mmCIF file of C-alpha atoms in Angstrom:
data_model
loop_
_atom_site.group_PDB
_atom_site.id
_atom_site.type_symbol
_atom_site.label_atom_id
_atom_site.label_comp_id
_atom_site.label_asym_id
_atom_site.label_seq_id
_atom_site.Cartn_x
_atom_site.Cartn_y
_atom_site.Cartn_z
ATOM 1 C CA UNK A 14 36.111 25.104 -34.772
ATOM 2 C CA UNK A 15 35.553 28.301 -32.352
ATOM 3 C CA UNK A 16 32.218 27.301 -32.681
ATOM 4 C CA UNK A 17 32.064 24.050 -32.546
ATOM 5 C CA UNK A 18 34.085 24.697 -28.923
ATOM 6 C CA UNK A 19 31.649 26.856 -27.883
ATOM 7 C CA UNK A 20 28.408 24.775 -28.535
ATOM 8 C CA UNK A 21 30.017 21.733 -26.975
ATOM 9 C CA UNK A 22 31.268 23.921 -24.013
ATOM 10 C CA UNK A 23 27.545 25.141 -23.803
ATOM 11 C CA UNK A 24 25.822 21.817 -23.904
ATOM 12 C CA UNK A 25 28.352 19.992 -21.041
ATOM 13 C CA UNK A 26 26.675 22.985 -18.594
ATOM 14 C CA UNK A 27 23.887 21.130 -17.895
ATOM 15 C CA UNK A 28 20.640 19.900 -19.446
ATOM 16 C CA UNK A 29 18.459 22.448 -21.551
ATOM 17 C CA UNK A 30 14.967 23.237 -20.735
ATOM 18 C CA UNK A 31 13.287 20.706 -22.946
ATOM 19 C CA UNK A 32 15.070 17.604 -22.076
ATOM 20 C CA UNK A 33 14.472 18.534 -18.250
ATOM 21 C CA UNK A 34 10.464 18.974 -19.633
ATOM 22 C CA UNK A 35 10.659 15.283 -20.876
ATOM 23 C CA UNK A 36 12.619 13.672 -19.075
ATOM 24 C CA UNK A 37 9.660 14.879 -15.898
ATOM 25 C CA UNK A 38 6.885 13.978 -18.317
ATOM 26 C CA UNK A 39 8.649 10.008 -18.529
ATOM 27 C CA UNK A 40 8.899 10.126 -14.999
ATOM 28 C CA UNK A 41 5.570 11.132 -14.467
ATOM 29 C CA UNK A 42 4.250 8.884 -16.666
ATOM 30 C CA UNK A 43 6.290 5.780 -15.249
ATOM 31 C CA UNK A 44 4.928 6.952 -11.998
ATOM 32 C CA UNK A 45 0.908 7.390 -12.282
ATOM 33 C CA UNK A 46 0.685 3.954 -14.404
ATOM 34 C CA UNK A 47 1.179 2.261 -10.523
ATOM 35 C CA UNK A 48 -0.519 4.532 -8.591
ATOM 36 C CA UNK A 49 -3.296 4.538 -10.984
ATOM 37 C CA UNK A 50 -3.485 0.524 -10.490
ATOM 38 C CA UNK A 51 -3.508 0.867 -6.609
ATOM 39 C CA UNK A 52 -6.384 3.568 -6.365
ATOM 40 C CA UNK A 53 -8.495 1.080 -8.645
ATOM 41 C CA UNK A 54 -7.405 -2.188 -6.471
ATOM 42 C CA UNK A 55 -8.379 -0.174 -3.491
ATOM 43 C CA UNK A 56 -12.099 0.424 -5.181
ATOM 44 C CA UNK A 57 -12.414 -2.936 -6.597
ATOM 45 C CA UNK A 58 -11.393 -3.937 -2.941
ATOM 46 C CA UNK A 59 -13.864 -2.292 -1.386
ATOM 47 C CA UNK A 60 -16.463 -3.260 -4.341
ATOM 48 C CA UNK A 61 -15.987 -6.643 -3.410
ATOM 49 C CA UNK A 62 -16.283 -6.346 0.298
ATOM 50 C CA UNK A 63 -19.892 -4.402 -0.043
ATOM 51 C CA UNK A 64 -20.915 -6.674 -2.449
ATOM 52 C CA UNK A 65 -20.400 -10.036 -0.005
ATOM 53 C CA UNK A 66 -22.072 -8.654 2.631
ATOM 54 C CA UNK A 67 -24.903 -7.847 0.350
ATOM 55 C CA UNK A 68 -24.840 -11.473 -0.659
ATOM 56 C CA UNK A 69 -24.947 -12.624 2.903
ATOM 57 C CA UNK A 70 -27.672 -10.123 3.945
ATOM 58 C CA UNK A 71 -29.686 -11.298 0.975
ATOM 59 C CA UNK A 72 -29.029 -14.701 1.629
ATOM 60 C CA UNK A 73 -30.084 -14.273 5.423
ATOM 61 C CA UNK A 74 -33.303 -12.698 4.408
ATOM 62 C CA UNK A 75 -34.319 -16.405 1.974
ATOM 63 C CA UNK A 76 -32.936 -18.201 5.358
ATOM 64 C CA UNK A 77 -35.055 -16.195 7.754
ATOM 65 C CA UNK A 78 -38.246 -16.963 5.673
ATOM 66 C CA UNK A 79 -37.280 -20.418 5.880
ATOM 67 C CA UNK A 80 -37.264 -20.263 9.541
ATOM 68 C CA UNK A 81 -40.375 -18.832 9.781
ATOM 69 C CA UNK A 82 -42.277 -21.796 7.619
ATOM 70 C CA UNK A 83 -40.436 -24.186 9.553
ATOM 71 C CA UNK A 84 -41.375 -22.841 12.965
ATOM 72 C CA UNK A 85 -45.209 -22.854 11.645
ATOM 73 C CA UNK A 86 -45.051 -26.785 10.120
ATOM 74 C CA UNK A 87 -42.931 -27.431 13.898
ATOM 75 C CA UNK A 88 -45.884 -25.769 15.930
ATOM 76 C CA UNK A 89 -48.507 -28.085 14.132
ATOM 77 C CA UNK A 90 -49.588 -25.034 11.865
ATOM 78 C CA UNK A 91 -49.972 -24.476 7.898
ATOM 79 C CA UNK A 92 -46.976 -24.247 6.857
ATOM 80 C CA UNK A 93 -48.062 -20.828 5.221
ATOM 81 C CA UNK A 94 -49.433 -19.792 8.761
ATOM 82 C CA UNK A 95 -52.930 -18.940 6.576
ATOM 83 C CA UNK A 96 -55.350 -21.280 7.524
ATOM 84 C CA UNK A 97 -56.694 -20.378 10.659
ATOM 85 C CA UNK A 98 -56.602 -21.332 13.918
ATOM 86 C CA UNK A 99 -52.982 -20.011 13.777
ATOM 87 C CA UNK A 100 -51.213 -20.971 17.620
ATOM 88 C CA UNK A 101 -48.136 -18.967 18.018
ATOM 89 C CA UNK A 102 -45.321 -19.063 17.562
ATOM 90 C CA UNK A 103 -46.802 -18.487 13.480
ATOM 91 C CA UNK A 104 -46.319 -16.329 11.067
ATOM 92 C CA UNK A 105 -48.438 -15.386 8.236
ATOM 93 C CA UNK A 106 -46.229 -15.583 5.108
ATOM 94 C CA UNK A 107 -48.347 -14.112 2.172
ATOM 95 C CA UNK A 108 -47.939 -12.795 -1.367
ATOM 96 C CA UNK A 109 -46.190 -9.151 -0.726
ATOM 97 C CA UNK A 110 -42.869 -7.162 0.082
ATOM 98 C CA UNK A 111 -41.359 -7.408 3.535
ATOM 99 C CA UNK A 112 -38.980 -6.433 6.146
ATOM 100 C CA UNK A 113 -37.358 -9.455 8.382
ATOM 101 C CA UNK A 114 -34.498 -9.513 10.609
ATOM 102 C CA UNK A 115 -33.667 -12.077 13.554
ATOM 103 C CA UNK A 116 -35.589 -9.703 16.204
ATOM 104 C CA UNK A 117 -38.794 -9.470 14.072
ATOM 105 C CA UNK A 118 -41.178 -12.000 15.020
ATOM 106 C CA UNK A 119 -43.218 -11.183 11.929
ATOM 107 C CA UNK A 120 -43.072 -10.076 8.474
ATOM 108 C CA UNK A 121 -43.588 -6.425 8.149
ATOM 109 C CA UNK A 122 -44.992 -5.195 5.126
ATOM 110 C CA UNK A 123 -43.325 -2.513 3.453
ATOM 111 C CA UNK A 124 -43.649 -0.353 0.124
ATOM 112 C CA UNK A 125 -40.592 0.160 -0.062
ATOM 113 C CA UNK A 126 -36.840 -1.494 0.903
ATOM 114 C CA UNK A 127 -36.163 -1.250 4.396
ATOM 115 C CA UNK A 128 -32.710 0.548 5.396
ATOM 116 C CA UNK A 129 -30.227 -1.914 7.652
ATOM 117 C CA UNK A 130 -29.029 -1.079 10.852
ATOM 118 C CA UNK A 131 -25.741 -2.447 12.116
ATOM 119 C CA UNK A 132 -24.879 -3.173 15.716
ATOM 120 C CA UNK A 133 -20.747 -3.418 16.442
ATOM 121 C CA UNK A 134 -20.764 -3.382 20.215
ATOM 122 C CA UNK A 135 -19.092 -6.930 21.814
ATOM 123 C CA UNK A 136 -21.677 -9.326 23.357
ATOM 124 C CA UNK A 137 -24.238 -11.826 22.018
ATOM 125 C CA UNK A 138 -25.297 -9.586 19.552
ATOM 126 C CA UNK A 139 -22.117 -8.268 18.215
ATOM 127 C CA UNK A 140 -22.084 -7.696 14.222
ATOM 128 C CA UNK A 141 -26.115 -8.232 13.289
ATOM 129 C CA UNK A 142 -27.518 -6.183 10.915
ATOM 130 C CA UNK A 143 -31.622 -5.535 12.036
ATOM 131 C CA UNK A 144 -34.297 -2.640 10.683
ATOM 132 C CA UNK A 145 -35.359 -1.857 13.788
ATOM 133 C CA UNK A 146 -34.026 -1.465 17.113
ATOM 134 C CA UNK A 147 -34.922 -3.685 19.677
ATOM 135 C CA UNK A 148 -33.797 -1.840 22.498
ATOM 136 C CA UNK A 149 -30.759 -0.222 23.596
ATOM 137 C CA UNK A 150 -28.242 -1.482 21.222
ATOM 138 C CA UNK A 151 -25.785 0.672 19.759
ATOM 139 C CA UNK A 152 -27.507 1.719 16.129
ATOM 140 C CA UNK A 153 -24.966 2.167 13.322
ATOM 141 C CA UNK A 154 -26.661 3.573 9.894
ATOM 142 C CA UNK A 155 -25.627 1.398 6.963
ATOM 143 C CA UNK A 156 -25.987 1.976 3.094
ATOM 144 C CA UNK A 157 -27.745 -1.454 2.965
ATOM 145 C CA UNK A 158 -31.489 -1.841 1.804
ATOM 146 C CA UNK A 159 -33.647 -5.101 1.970
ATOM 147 C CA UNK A 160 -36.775 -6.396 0.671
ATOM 148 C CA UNK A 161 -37.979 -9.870 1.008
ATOM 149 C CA UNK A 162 -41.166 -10.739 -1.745
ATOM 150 C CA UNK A 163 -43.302 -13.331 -1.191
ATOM 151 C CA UNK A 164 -45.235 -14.883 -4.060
ATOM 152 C CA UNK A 165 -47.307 -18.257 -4.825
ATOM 153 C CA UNK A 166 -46.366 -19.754 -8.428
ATOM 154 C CA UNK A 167 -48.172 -23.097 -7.382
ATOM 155 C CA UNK A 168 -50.823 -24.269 -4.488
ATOM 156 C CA UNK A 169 -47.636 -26.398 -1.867
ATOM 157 C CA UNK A 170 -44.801 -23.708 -3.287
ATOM 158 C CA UNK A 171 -43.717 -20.285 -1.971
ATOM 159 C CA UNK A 172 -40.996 -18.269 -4.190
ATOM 160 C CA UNK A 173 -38.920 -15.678 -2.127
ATOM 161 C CA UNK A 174 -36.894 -12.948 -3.406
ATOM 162 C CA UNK A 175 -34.622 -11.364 -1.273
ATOM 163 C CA UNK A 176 -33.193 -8.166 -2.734
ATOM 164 C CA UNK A 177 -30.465 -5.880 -1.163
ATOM 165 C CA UNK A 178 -29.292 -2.621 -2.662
ATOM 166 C CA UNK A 179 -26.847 -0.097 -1.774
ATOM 167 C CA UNK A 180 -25.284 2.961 -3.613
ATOM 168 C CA UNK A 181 -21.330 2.988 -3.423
ATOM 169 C CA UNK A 182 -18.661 5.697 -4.904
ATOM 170 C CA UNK A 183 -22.045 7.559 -6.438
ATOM 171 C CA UNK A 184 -23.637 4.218 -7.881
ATOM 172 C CA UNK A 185 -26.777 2.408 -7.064
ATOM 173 C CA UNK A 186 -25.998 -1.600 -6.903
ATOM 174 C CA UNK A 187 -27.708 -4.511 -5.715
ATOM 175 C CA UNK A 188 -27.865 -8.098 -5.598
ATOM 176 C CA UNK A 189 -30.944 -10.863 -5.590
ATOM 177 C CA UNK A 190 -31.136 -14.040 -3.911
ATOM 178 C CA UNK A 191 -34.103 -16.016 -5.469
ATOM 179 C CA UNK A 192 -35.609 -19.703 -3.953
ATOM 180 C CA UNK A 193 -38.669 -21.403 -4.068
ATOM 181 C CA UNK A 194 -39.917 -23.167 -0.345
ATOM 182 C CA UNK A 195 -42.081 -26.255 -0.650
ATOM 183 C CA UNK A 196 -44.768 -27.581 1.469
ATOM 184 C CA UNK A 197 -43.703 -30.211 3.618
ATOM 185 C CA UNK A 198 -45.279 -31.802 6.900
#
């Protein structure tokens, strides 16, 4: 009974070291389920957000080609600006890979994607992403690539690929935006 005393005595003190060991490890465990869900909504978050303005800069690349055999059928031209006499304002649009933004006039050729510039500063062109700099606006490096190809399936068609990578959280991604323009006058 002495002993019984003594061991219940003992055991009101306080807790002993391995229930203070588990009863940390539950509450460390109850606690890194939630933060682990947080840090991985943040990422997906941020996923998301490079991935739609990929999208859009892709997209913008199909829409700027489009402009560009508009403006040539608008101007009286081929609408592939290839058959010569070509009056300006026309562009050539021929089988290759490209740069394009809204200051280019022109296709560029390139061998390889193009790296994206963004400009942030307020005024008329506020938030435009552009390769190159037209002059004095405020250049902001961004991980964003593009390349626009060009190729002829058919005689009065013009397929355009407009591809835009990036590399995020040590990852190379990218998204494609295909179309195919038709001849019209």
């Amino acid at each position: 009974l002495a002993l019984m005393s003594d061991m219940m005595r003992r055991h009101k003190l306080g807790f002993t070291l391995i229930e203070t060991v588990v009863a940390l490890a539950r509450i460390t465990a109850a606690a890194v389920g939630p933060i682990t869900l947080a840090v991985r909504g943040v990422l997906h978050a941020r996923l998301s957000r490079s991935k739609l303005v990929a999208l859009h800069l892709a997209e913008e690349g199909i829409e700027l080609v489009r402009n560009k055999r508009d403006t040539n059928v608008l101007g009286g031209n081929d609408w592939r600006g290839s058959v010569l006499p070509c009056d300006l304002p026309c562009v050539p649009l021929d089988n290759g890979d490209y740069k394009i933004d809204i200051f280019t006039d022109s296709l560029v050729s390139v061998a390889v994607a193009a790296p994206l510039l963004f400009h942030r500063s307020v005024g008329l062109w506020s938030g435009v992403y552009y390769h190159d700099d037209p002059g004095g606006l405020d250049n902001i490096p961004t991980p964003y690539t593009r390349m626009v190809t060009i190729s002829t399936p058919g005689a009065n068609q013009m397929k355009v690929v407009s591809r835009v990578a990036w590399d995020e959280a040590g990852l190379s991604r990218h998204v494609e935006v295909e179309t195919v323009l038709w001849q019209w006058d």
